[in-house]
Amino acid sequence: MNIKTILLSLFSISMMADVAQAQDSTTVKSDTSWTKDIYLGVGKQDANEKDGKKYPRTYGGITFTRIDWGFSRLSDNGSFTLSEGNQFLSYKKASNFGFDIAQIGLRFNDQFKVYLSTGFEWNYWRLKQNVLLLENVSPLSYDELDESNNYSKNVFTSTYLRVPLSFEWRSRQLHNGERIKIAFGAMTGILLKGTQRLKSDAGGKQKFKDTYNLQTFQYGPFIRIGYDDFGLFAKYYVNDLFEKSPAQEGVRNLAFGLTLGF
């Protein structure tokens, strides 16, 4: 799934929704009804709240928010140094990227809400060693590549449909109208695909797709702390990165970085 295509599609949907809202400005929404507003990217879904609204009340719809961009770190049985048998997974750089596209929740009062959302998440590991992960093989296996081909790129990627359950508290409005926010909960993910991309002098650009024994269902706690639309996030998946692969037992993923809109 191409990230640029997803972002452009969401942007187009949002613009059409804004036009429709402008043409029908007389529509009145119930405080307790399922809302269909499209909130574009900055977590402002509660910006129009007025005093006197009844709680608890439900909300939800299409969104584009909680955009995470940061780093991934693999731990091997509690150590950030990979064991000898897992050195083929060692990486130069590793990153995490994700966002939510839909949500439904219950706001209990002006400061606390609970919501279930869904979106996508990617992890990118830029591998140090010239290895090719084998497709349709269990447990996880690899072949060593010919060093003379001068591989300039070897990126291993996991793609998940993420489904987090969030509990969010926000402070009262500060003197400038903004708020401090804290969100925490359980981050779950359903595997969509694994990908390996190679680039070399001899073979040019190559792309391979497989599950690579990646965990079918991942889960773990997360936390976000922020001010206004910006913040920090951290999430740790408590089950192994790979399944049906005994040599990789205990290899888990930690991600942390910046978040926009929540």
Short mmCIF file of N, CA and C in Angstrom, two decimals, residues 42-201:
data_model
loop_
_atom_site.label_atom_id
_atom_site.label_comp_id
_atom_site.label_asym_id
_atom_site.label_seq_id
_atom_site.Cartn_x
_atom_site.Cartn_y
_atom_site.Cartn_z
N VAL A 42 -5.30 17.35 12.78
CA VAL A 42 -4.73 18.10 13.88
C VAL A 42 -5.48 17.90 15.19
N GLY A 43 -6.36 16.93 15.26
CA GLY A 43 -7.00 16.60 16.52
C GLY A 43 -7.90 17.67 17.06
N LYS A 44 -8.57 18.48 16.21
CA LYS A 44 -9.41 19.58 16.65
C LYS A 44 -10.88 19.20 16.76
N GLN A 45 -11.19 17.89 16.93
CA GLN A 45 -12.57 17.47 16.90
C GLN A 45 -13.40 18.06 18.02
N ASP A 46 -12.76 18.53 19.09
CA ASP A 46 -13.51 19.09 20.21
C ASP A 46 -13.39 20.59 20.29
N ALA A 47 -12.82 21.22 19.26
CA ALA A 47 -12.57 22.65 19.32
C ALA A 47 -13.85 23.47 19.35
N ASN A 48 -14.95 22.94 18.81
CA ASN A 48 -16.19 23.70 18.74
C ASN A 48 -17.16 23.40 19.88
N GLU A 49 -16.67 22.69 20.90
CA GLU A 49 -17.54 22.38 22.03
C GLU A 49 -17.95 23.67 22.75
N LYS A 50 -19.19 23.71 23.20
CA LYS A 50 -19.70 24.86 23.91
C LYS A 50 -20.18 24.43 25.29
N ASP A 51 -20.19 25.39 26.20
CA ASP A 51 -20.70 25.10 27.54
C ASP A 51 -22.16 24.68 27.45
N GLY A 52 -22.53 23.75 28.29
CA GLY A 52 -23.93 23.33 28.33
C GLY A 52 -24.20 22.04 27.61
N LYS A 53 -23.24 21.46 26.96
CA LYS A 53 -23.47 20.19 26.28
C LYS A 53 -23.61 19.08 27.30
N LYS A 54 -24.42 18.11 26.95
CA LYS A 54 -24.71 17.02 27.87
C LYS A 54 -23.66 15.93 27.77
N TYR A 55 -23.31 15.35 28.91
CA TYR A 55 -22.37 14.24 28.97
C TYR A 55 -23.02 13.11 29.77
N PRO A 56 -22.63 11.85 29.47
CA PRO A 56 -21.70 11.45 28.40
C PRO A 56 -22.35 11.54 27.03
N ARG A 57 -21.54 11.63 26.01
CA ARG A 57 -22.04 11.68 24.64
C ARG A 57 -21.07 10.95 23.71
N THR A 58 -21.61 10.38 22.66
CA THR A 58 -20.79 9.63 21.71
C THR A 58 -20.33 10.53 20.58
N TYR A 59 -19.27 10.13 19.95
CA TYR A 59 -18.77 10.82 18.77
C TYR A 59 -18.01 9.81 17.92
N GLY A 60 -17.74 10.18 16.67
CA GLY A 60 -16.99 9.28 15.81
C GLY A 60 -17.06 9.67 14.36
N GLY A 61 -16.37 8.92 13.54
CA GLY A 61 -16.38 9.17 12.11
C GLY A 61 -15.01 9.01 11.50
N ILE A 62 -14.87 9.53 10.29
CA ILE A 62 -13.60 9.49 9.59
C ILE A 62 -12.69 10.57 10.17
N THR A 63 -11.42 10.26 10.28
CA THR A 63 -10.46 11.21 10.82
C THR A 63 -9.12 11.04 10.13
N PHE A 64 -8.21 11.93 10.38
CA PHE A 64 -6.83 11.78 9.93
C PHE A 64 -5.95 12.45 10.98
N THR A 65 -5.57 11.69 11.98
CA THR A 65 -4.91 12.27 13.14
C THR A 65 -4.06 11.22 13.85
N ARG A 66 -3.47 11.63 14.98
CA ARG A 66 -2.54 10.78 15.72
C ARG A 66 -1.47 10.22 14.76
N ILE A 67 -0.81 11.16 14.09
CA ILE A 67 0.24 10.81 13.13
C ILE A 67 1.55 10.62 13.89
N ASP A 68 2.04 9.41 13.92
CA ASP A 68 3.26 9.07 14.65
C ASP A 68 4.43 8.94 13.68
N TRP A 69 5.55 9.56 14.06
CA TRP A 69 6.77 9.40 13.27
C TRP A 69 7.93 9.34 14.24
N GLY A 70 8.65 8.22 14.24
CA GLY A 70 9.72 8.09 15.21
C GLY A 70 10.66 6.95 14.90
N PHE A 71 11.22 6.37 15.94
CA PHE A 71 12.23 5.34 15.82
C PHE A 71 11.71 3.99 16.30
N SER A 72 12.24 2.93 15.73
CA SER A 72 11.99 1.56 16.20
C SER A 72 13.28 1.00 16.77
N ARG A 73 13.17 0.24 17.84
CA ARG A 73 14.33 -0.45 18.41
C ARG A 73 13.92 -1.89 18.69
N LEU A 74 14.73 -2.82 18.25
CA LEU A 74 14.48 -4.22 18.55
C LEU A 74 15.20 -4.61 19.84
N SER A 75 14.49 -5.30 20.72
CA SER A 75 15.11 -5.85 21.92
C SER A 75 15.13 -7.37 21.79
N ASP A 76 16.21 -7.95 22.23
CA ASP A 76 16.40 -9.40 22.16
C ASP A 76 16.49 -9.93 23.58
N ASN A 77 15.35 -10.46 24.07
CA ASN A 77 15.26 -10.95 25.45
C ASN A 77 15.73 -9.89 26.45
N GLY A 78 15.25 -8.66 26.24
CA GLY A 78 15.52 -7.57 27.16
C GLY A 78 16.75 -6.75 26.85
N SER A 79 17.54 -7.13 25.86
CA SER A 79 18.74 -6.40 25.50
C SER A 79 18.59 -5.76 24.12
N PHE A 80 19.11 -4.53 23.97
CA PHE A 80 19.06 -3.88 22.68
C PHE A 80 20.21 -4.33 21.77
N THR A 81 21.04 -5.22 22.26
CA THR A 81 22.07 -5.86 21.45
C THR A 81 21.56 -7.22 21.00
N LEU A 82 21.44 -7.40 19.69
CA LEU A 82 20.91 -8.66 19.17
C LEU A 82 21.89 -9.80 19.42
N SER A 83 21.35 -10.96 19.73
CA SER A 83 22.19 -12.14 19.96
C SER A 83 22.86 -12.57 18.67
N GLU A 84 23.84 -13.44 18.77
CA GLU A 84 24.61 -13.88 17.61
C GLU A 84 23.72 -14.48 16.53
N GLY A 85 22.72 -15.26 16.96
CA GLY A 85 21.84 -15.91 15.99
C GLY A 85 20.88 -14.96 15.30
N ASN A 86 20.75 -13.73 15.82
CA ASN A 86 19.84 -12.74 15.23
C ASN A 86 20.57 -11.56 14.61
N GLN A 87 21.89 -11.70 14.44
CA GLN A 87 22.67 -10.60 13.87
C GLN A 87 22.24 -10.25 12.45
N PHE A 88 21.64 -11.19 11.74
CA PHE A 88 21.18 -10.89 10.37
C PHE A 88 20.06 -9.85 10.37
N LEU A 89 19.45 -9.60 11.55
CA LEU A 89 18.41 -8.57 11.68
C LEU A 89 18.97 -7.23 12.15
N SER A 90 20.28 -7.15 12.37
CA SER A 90 20.87 -5.89 12.83
C SER A 90 20.64 -4.81 11.76
N TYR A 91 20.47 -3.58 12.20
CA TYR A 91 20.06 -2.51 11.30
C TYR A 91 20.88 -1.24 11.53
N LYS A 92 20.98 -0.44 10.45
CA LYS A 92 21.65 0.86 10.53
C LYS A 92 20.70 1.88 11.12
N LYS A 93 19.50 1.91 10.59
CA LYS A 93 18.46 2.82 11.06
C LYS A 93 17.14 2.06 11.09
N ALA A 94 16.24 2.48 11.97
CA ALA A 94 14.92 1.86 12.04
C ALA A 94 13.91 2.94 12.41
N SER A 95 12.78 2.96 11.73
CA SER A 95 11.78 4.00 11.97
C SER A 95 10.39 3.41 12.06
N ASN A 96 9.49 4.20 12.63
CA ASN A 96 8.09 3.82 12.82
C ASN A 96 7.21 4.95 12.32
N PHE A 97 6.18 4.62 11.57
CA PHE A 97 5.25 5.63 11.05
C PHE A 97 3.84 5.07 11.08
N GLY A 98 2.88 5.89 11.49
CA GLY A 98 1.49 5.43 11.52
C GLY A 98 0.52 6.58 11.71
N PHE A 99 -0.76 6.32 11.46
CA PHE A 99 -1.81 7.32 11.67
C PHE A 99 -3.15 6.62 11.76
N ASP A 100 -4.14 7.32 12.30
CA ASP A 100 -5.51 6.80 12.41
C ASP A 100 -6.39 7.41 11.34
N ILE A 101 -7.38 6.62 10.86
CA ILE A 101 -8.27 7.10 9.81
C ILE A 101 -9.75 7.04 10.22
N ALA A 102 -10.07 6.40 11.34
CA ALA A 102 -11.47 6.32 11.79
C ALA A 102 -11.48 6.12 13.29
N GLN A 103 -12.58 6.55 13.93
CA GLN A 103 -12.67 6.43 15.38
C GLN A 103 -14.12 6.46 15.84
N ILE A 104 -14.36 5.90 17.01
CA ILE A 104 -15.65 6.00 17.68
C ILE A 104 -15.36 6.02 19.17
N GLY A 105 -16.05 6.90 19.89
CA GLY A 105 -15.72 7.02 21.30
C GLY A 105 -16.85 7.57 22.14
N LEU A 106 -16.57 7.69 23.43
CA LEU A 106 -17.52 8.20 24.41
C LEU A 106 -16.81 9.24 25.25
N ARG A 107 -17.32 10.49 25.22
CA ARG A 107 -16.77 11.54 26.06
C ARG A 107 -17.60 11.64 27.34
N PHE A 108 -16.94 11.45 28.48
CA PHE A 108 -17.62 11.45 29.77
C PHE A 108 -17.81 12.86 30.31
N ASN A 109 -16.85 13.74 30.04
CA ASN A 109 -16.94 15.14 30.43
C ASN A 109 -15.96 15.92 29.58
N ASP A 110 -15.76 17.19 29.90
CA ASP A 110 -14.92 18.04 29.08
C ASP A 110 -13.46 17.61 29.11
N GLN A 111 -13.06 16.77 30.09
CA GLN A 111 -11.66 16.45 30.24
C GLN A 111 -11.29 14.99 29.99
N PHE A 112 -12.27 14.09 29.92
CA PHE A 112 -11.93 12.67 29.79
C PHE A 112 -12.81 11.99 28.76
N LYS A 113 -12.17 11.15 27.92
CA LYS A 113 -12.90 10.37 26.91
C LYS A 113 -12.19 9.05 26.68
N VAL A 114 -12.95 8.10 26.13
CA VAL A 114 -12.45 6.78 25.75
C VAL A 114 -12.83 6.56 24.29
N TYR A 115 -11.92 6.05 23.49
CA TYR A 115 -12.26 5.84 22.08
C TYR A 115 -11.47 4.67 21.49
N LEU A 116 -12.09 4.06 20.50
CA LEU A 116 -11.47 3.00 19.71
C LEU A 116 -11.24 3.55 18.32
N SER A 117 -10.04 3.40 17.81
CA SER A 117 -9.72 3.94 16.49
C SER A 117 -9.03 2.87 15.64
N THR A 118 -8.83 3.20 14.39
CA THR A 118 -8.13 2.28 13.50
C THR A 118 -7.34 3.06 12.48
N GLY A 119 -6.25 2.48 12.03
CA GLY A 119 -5.39 3.14 11.05
C GLY A 119 -4.33 2.18 10.57
N PHE A 120 -3.19 2.71 10.18
CA PHE A 120 -2.11 1.89 9.64
C PHE A 120 -0.79 2.22 10.34
N GLU A 121 0.09 1.22 10.36
CA GLU A 121 1.39 1.42 10.98
C GLU A 121 2.45 0.65 10.21
N TRP A 122 3.59 1.31 10.01
CA TRP A 122 4.72 0.70 9.31
C TRP A 122 5.96 0.77 10.19
N ASN A 123 6.78 -0.28 10.14
CA ASN A 123 8.11 -0.27 10.73
C ASN A 123 9.11 -0.54 9.62
N TYR A 124 10.19 0.25 9.59
CA TYR A 124 11.21 0.12 8.56
C TYR A 124 12.56 -0.18 9.22
N TRP A 125 13.17 -1.29 8.84
CA TRP A 125 14.50 -1.63 9.34
C TRP A 125 15.47 -1.63 8.16
N ARG A 126 16.46 -0.75 8.19
CA ARG A 126 17.48 -0.69 7.15
C ARG A 126 18.62 -1.63 7.56
N LEU A 127 18.60 -2.82 7.00
CA LEU A 127 19.48 -3.89 7.45
C LEU A 127 20.95 -3.60 7.13
N LYS A 128 21.81 -3.97 8.07
CA LYS A 128 23.25 -3.79 7.88
C LYS A 128 23.83 -4.84 6.94
N GLN A 129 23.39 -6.08 7.13
CA GLN A 129 23.98 -7.18 6.39
C GLN A 129 23.25 -7.42 5.07
N ASN A 130 23.98 -7.88 4.09
CA ASN A 130 23.41 -8.20 2.79
C ASN A 130 22.78 -9.59 2.84
N VAL A 131 21.53 -9.63 3.27
CA VAL A 131 20.81 -10.89 3.37
C VAL A 131 19.47 -10.77 2.65
N LEU A 132 19.01 -11.87 2.12
CA LEU A 132 17.69 -11.95 1.50
C LEU A 132 16.83 -12.88 2.33
N LEU A 133 15.77 -12.34 2.93
CA LEU A 133 14.85 -13.15 3.71
C LEU A 133 14.06 -14.05 2.77
N LEU A 134 13.94 -15.31 3.12
CA LEU A 134 13.30 -16.28 2.23
C LEU A 134 11.78 -16.22 2.36
N GLU A 135 11.10 -16.35 1.23
CA GLU A 135 9.65 -16.30 1.19
C GLU A 135 9.06 -17.70 1.39
N ASN A 136 7.87 -17.73 1.98
CA ASN A 136 7.11 -18.97 2.17
C ASN A 136 7.92 -20.04 2.90
N VAL A 137 8.69 -19.61 3.90
CA VAL A 137 9.52 -20.53 4.67
C VAL A 137 9.25 -20.29 6.16
N SER A 138 9.11 -21.36 6.90
CA SER A 138 8.94 -21.27 8.34
C SER A 138 9.82 -22.33 8.99
N PRO A 139 10.66 -21.95 9.98
CA PRO A 139 10.81 -20.63 10.59
C PRO A 139 11.54 -19.65 9.68
N LEU A 140 11.70 -18.41 10.18
CA LEU A 140 12.36 -17.36 9.41
C LEU A 140 13.76 -17.80 9.00
N SER A 141 14.07 -17.68 7.70
CA SER A 141 15.38 -18.07 7.18
C SER A 141 15.85 -17.02 6.18
N TYR A 142 17.13 -17.09 5.83
CA TYR A 142 17.68 -16.11 4.90
C TYR A 142 18.85 -16.70 4.13
N ASP A 143 19.16 -16.06 3.01
CA ASP A 143 20.34 -16.37 2.22
C ASP A 143 21.26 -15.16 2.23
N GLU A 144 22.56 -15.41 2.24
CA GLU A 144 23.52 -14.31 2.14
C GLU A 144 23.66 -13.90 0.68
N LEU A 145 23.72 -12.59 0.47
CA LEU A 145 23.82 -12.06 -0.88
C LEU A 145 25.29 -11.84 -1.25
N ASP A 146 25.54 -11.79 -2.53
CA ASP A 146 26.89 -11.59 -3.04
C ASP A 146 27.33 -10.15 -2.78
N GLU A 147 28.37 -9.99 -1.96
CA GLU A 147 28.84 -8.65 -1.59
C GLU A 147 29.32 -7.86 -2.81
N SER A 148 29.77 -8.54 -3.84
CA SER A 148 30.32 -7.85 -5.01
C SER A 148 29.25 -7.09 -5.80
N ASN A 149 27.98 -7.34 -5.50
CA ASN A 149 26.90 -6.64 -6.21
C ASN A 149 26.67 -5.24 -5.68
N ASN A 150 27.40 -4.88 -4.60
CA ASN A 150 27.33 -3.52 -4.05
C ASN A 150 25.90 -3.09 -3.72
N TYR A 151 25.32 -3.73 -2.73
CA TYR A 151 23.96 -3.39 -2.31
C TYR A 151 23.97 -2.07 -1.54
N SER A 152 23.24 -1.09 -2.06
CA SER A 152 23.16 0.22 -1.41
C SER A 152 21.88 0.37 -0.59
N LYS A 153 20.96 -0.59 -0.72
CA LYS A 153 19.69 -0.50 0.01
C LYS A 153 19.20 -1.90 0.33
N ASN A 154 18.81 -2.10 1.60
CA ASN A 154 18.22 -3.36 2.02
C ASN A 154 17.27 -3.03 3.17
N VAL A 155 16.00 -2.85 2.85
CA VAL A 155 15.03 -2.39 3.83
C VAL A 155 13.95 -3.45 4.05
N PHE A 156 13.77 -3.82 5.28
CA PHE A 156 12.74 -4.78 5.68
C PHE A 156 11.61 -4.00 6.35
N THR A 157 10.36 -4.21 5.88
CA THR A 157 9.22 -3.42 6.34
C THR A 157 8.08 -4.32 6.80
N SER A 158 7.45 -3.94 7.90
CA SER A 158 6.20 -4.59 8.33
C SER A 158 5.07 -3.59 8.20
N THR A 159 3.91 -4.06 7.75
CA THR A 159 2.73 -3.21 7.59
C THR A 159 1.58 -3.81 8.37
N TYR A 160 0.99 -3.02 9.27
CA TYR A 160 -0.09 -3.49 10.12
C TYR A 160 -1.30 -2.57 10.05
N LEU A 161 -2.49 -3.17 10.18
CA LEU A 161 -3.70 -2.41 10.46
C LEU A 161 -3.74 -2.26 11.98
N ARG A 162 -3.60 -1.05 12.48
CA ARG A 162 -3.55 -0.87 13.93
C ARG A 162 -4.93 -0.51 14.47
N VAL A 163 -5.24 -1.02 15.67
CA VAL A 163 -6.54 -0.80 16.30
C VAL A 163 -6.29 -0.49 17.78
N PRO A 164 -5.98 0.76 18.12
CA PRO A 164 -5.73 1.10 19.51
C PRO A 164 -7.01 1.45 20.29
N LEU A 165 -7.02 1.07 21.56
CA LEU A 165 -8.05 1.50 22.50
C LEU A 165 -7.41 2.54 23.40
N SER A 166 -7.96 3.77 23.41
CA SER A 166 -7.31 4.88 24.09
C SER A 166 -8.18 5.47 25.20
N PHE A 167 -7.50 5.85 26.27
CA PHE A 167 -8.09 6.60 27.37
C PHE A 167 -7.37 7.94 27.40
N GLU A 168 -8.11 9.02 27.21
CA GLU A 168 -7.46 10.33 27.07
C GLU A 168 -7.98 11.33 28.10
N TRP A 169 -7.03 11.99 28.76
CA TRP A 169 -7.34 13.09 29.67
C TRP A 169 -6.71 14.36 29.14
N ARG A 170 -7.44 15.47 29.27
CA ARG A 170 -6.88 16.76 28.89
C ARG A 170 -7.17 17.76 30.00
N SER A 171 -6.28 18.70 30.15
CA SER A 171 -6.44 19.71 31.20
C SER A 171 -7.53 20.69 30.80
N ARG A 172 -7.89 21.53 31.73
CA ARG A 172 -8.76 22.65 31.38
C ARG A 172 -8.01 23.58 30.45
N GLN A 173 -8.74 24.41 29.74
CA GLN A 173 -8.09 25.32 28.82
C GLN A 173 -7.15 26.27 29.57
N LEU A 174 -5.93 26.41 29.04
CA LEU A 174 -4.97 27.34 29.61
C LEU A 174 -5.30 28.76 29.17
N HIS A 175 -4.52 29.72 29.61
CA HIS A 175 -4.82 31.12 29.31
C HIS A 175 -4.83 31.40 27.81
N ASN A 176 -4.08 30.59 27.02
CA ASN A 176 -4.03 30.77 25.57
C ASN A 176 -5.05 29.90 24.83
N GLY A 177 -5.89 29.19 25.59
CA GLY A 177 -6.92 28.36 24.98
C GLY A 177 -6.49 26.94 24.66
N GLU A 178 -5.22 26.63 24.81
CA GLU A 178 -4.73 25.29 24.52
C GLU A 178 -4.80 24.41 25.76
N ARG A 179 -4.47 23.10 25.59
CA ARG A 179 -4.58 22.15 26.69
C ARG A 179 -3.37 21.22 26.71
N ILE A 180 -3.09 20.67 27.87
CA ILE A 180 -2.14 19.58 28.02
C ILE A 180 -2.93 18.28 27.93
N LYS A 181 -2.37 17.28 27.21
CA LYS A 181 -3.10 16.04 26.98
C LYS A 181 -2.24 14.82 27.31
N ILE A 182 -2.89 13.80 27.85
CA ILE A 182 -2.25 12.52 28.10
C ILE A 182 -3.18 11.42 27.61
N ALA A 183 -2.68 10.52 26.79
CA ALA A 183 -3.47 9.39 26.31
C ALA A 183 -2.67 8.11 26.53
N PHE A 184 -3.34 7.05 26.92
CA PHE A 184 -2.68 5.77 27.11
C PHE A 184 -3.68 4.66 26.82
N GLY A 185 -3.18 3.45 26.65
CA GLY A 185 -4.08 2.33 26.37
C GLY A 185 -3.35 1.15 25.76
N ALA A 186 -4.10 0.39 24.97
CA ALA A 186 -3.57 -0.83 24.34
C ALA A 186 -3.51 -0.64 22.83
N MET A 187 -2.34 -0.86 22.27
CA MET A 187 -2.16 -0.78 20.82
C MET A 187 -2.13 -2.20 20.26
N THR A 188 -3.06 -2.50 19.37
CA THR A 188 -3.07 -3.82 18.73
C THR A 188 -2.89 -3.65 17.23
N GLY A 189 -2.45 -4.72 16.58
CA GLY A 189 -2.23 -4.63 15.15
C GLY A 189 -2.44 -5.96 14.46
N ILE A 190 -3.01 -5.91 13.26
CA ILE A 190 -3.24 -7.10 12.44
C ILE A 190 -2.32 -7.01 11.22
N LEU A 191 -1.53 -8.04 11.01
CA LEU A 191 -0.54 -8.01 9.93
C LEU A 191 -1.21 -7.94 8.56
N LEU A 192 -0.74 -7.00 7.74
CA LEU A 192 -1.19 -6.90 6.36
C LEU A 192 -0.16 -7.50 5.40
N LYS A 193 1.13 -7.19 5.64
CA LYS A 193 2.17 -7.76 4.77
C LYS A 193 3.55 -7.43 5.33
N GLY A 194 4.53 -8.15 4.83
CA GLY A 194 5.93 -7.84 5.05
C GLY A 194 6.55 -7.57 3.69
N THR A 195 7.56 -6.72 3.66
CA THR A 195 8.19 -6.35 2.39
C THR A 195 9.70 -6.22 2.59
N GLN A 196 10.45 -6.65 1.59
CA GLN A 196 11.89 -6.39 1.57
C GLN A 196 12.24 -5.73 0.24
N ARG A 197 12.95 -4.60 0.34
CA ARG A 197 13.37 -3.86 -0.85
C ARG A 197 14.89 -3.83 -0.93
N LEU A 198 15.40 -4.18 -2.09
CA LEU A 198 16.84 -4.21 -2.32
C LEU A 198 17.21 -3.30 -3.48
N LYS A 199 18.42 -2.76 -3.41
CA LYS A 199 18.94 -1.98 -4.53
C LYS A 199 20.42 -2.27 -4.65
N SER A 200 20.84 -2.68 -5.85
CA SER A 200 22.24 -3.03 -6.07
C SER A 200 22.65 -2.65 -7.48
N ASP A 201 23.97 -2.66 -7.72
CA ASP A 201 24.47 -2.35 -9.06
C ASP A 201 24.04 -3.41 -10.05
#
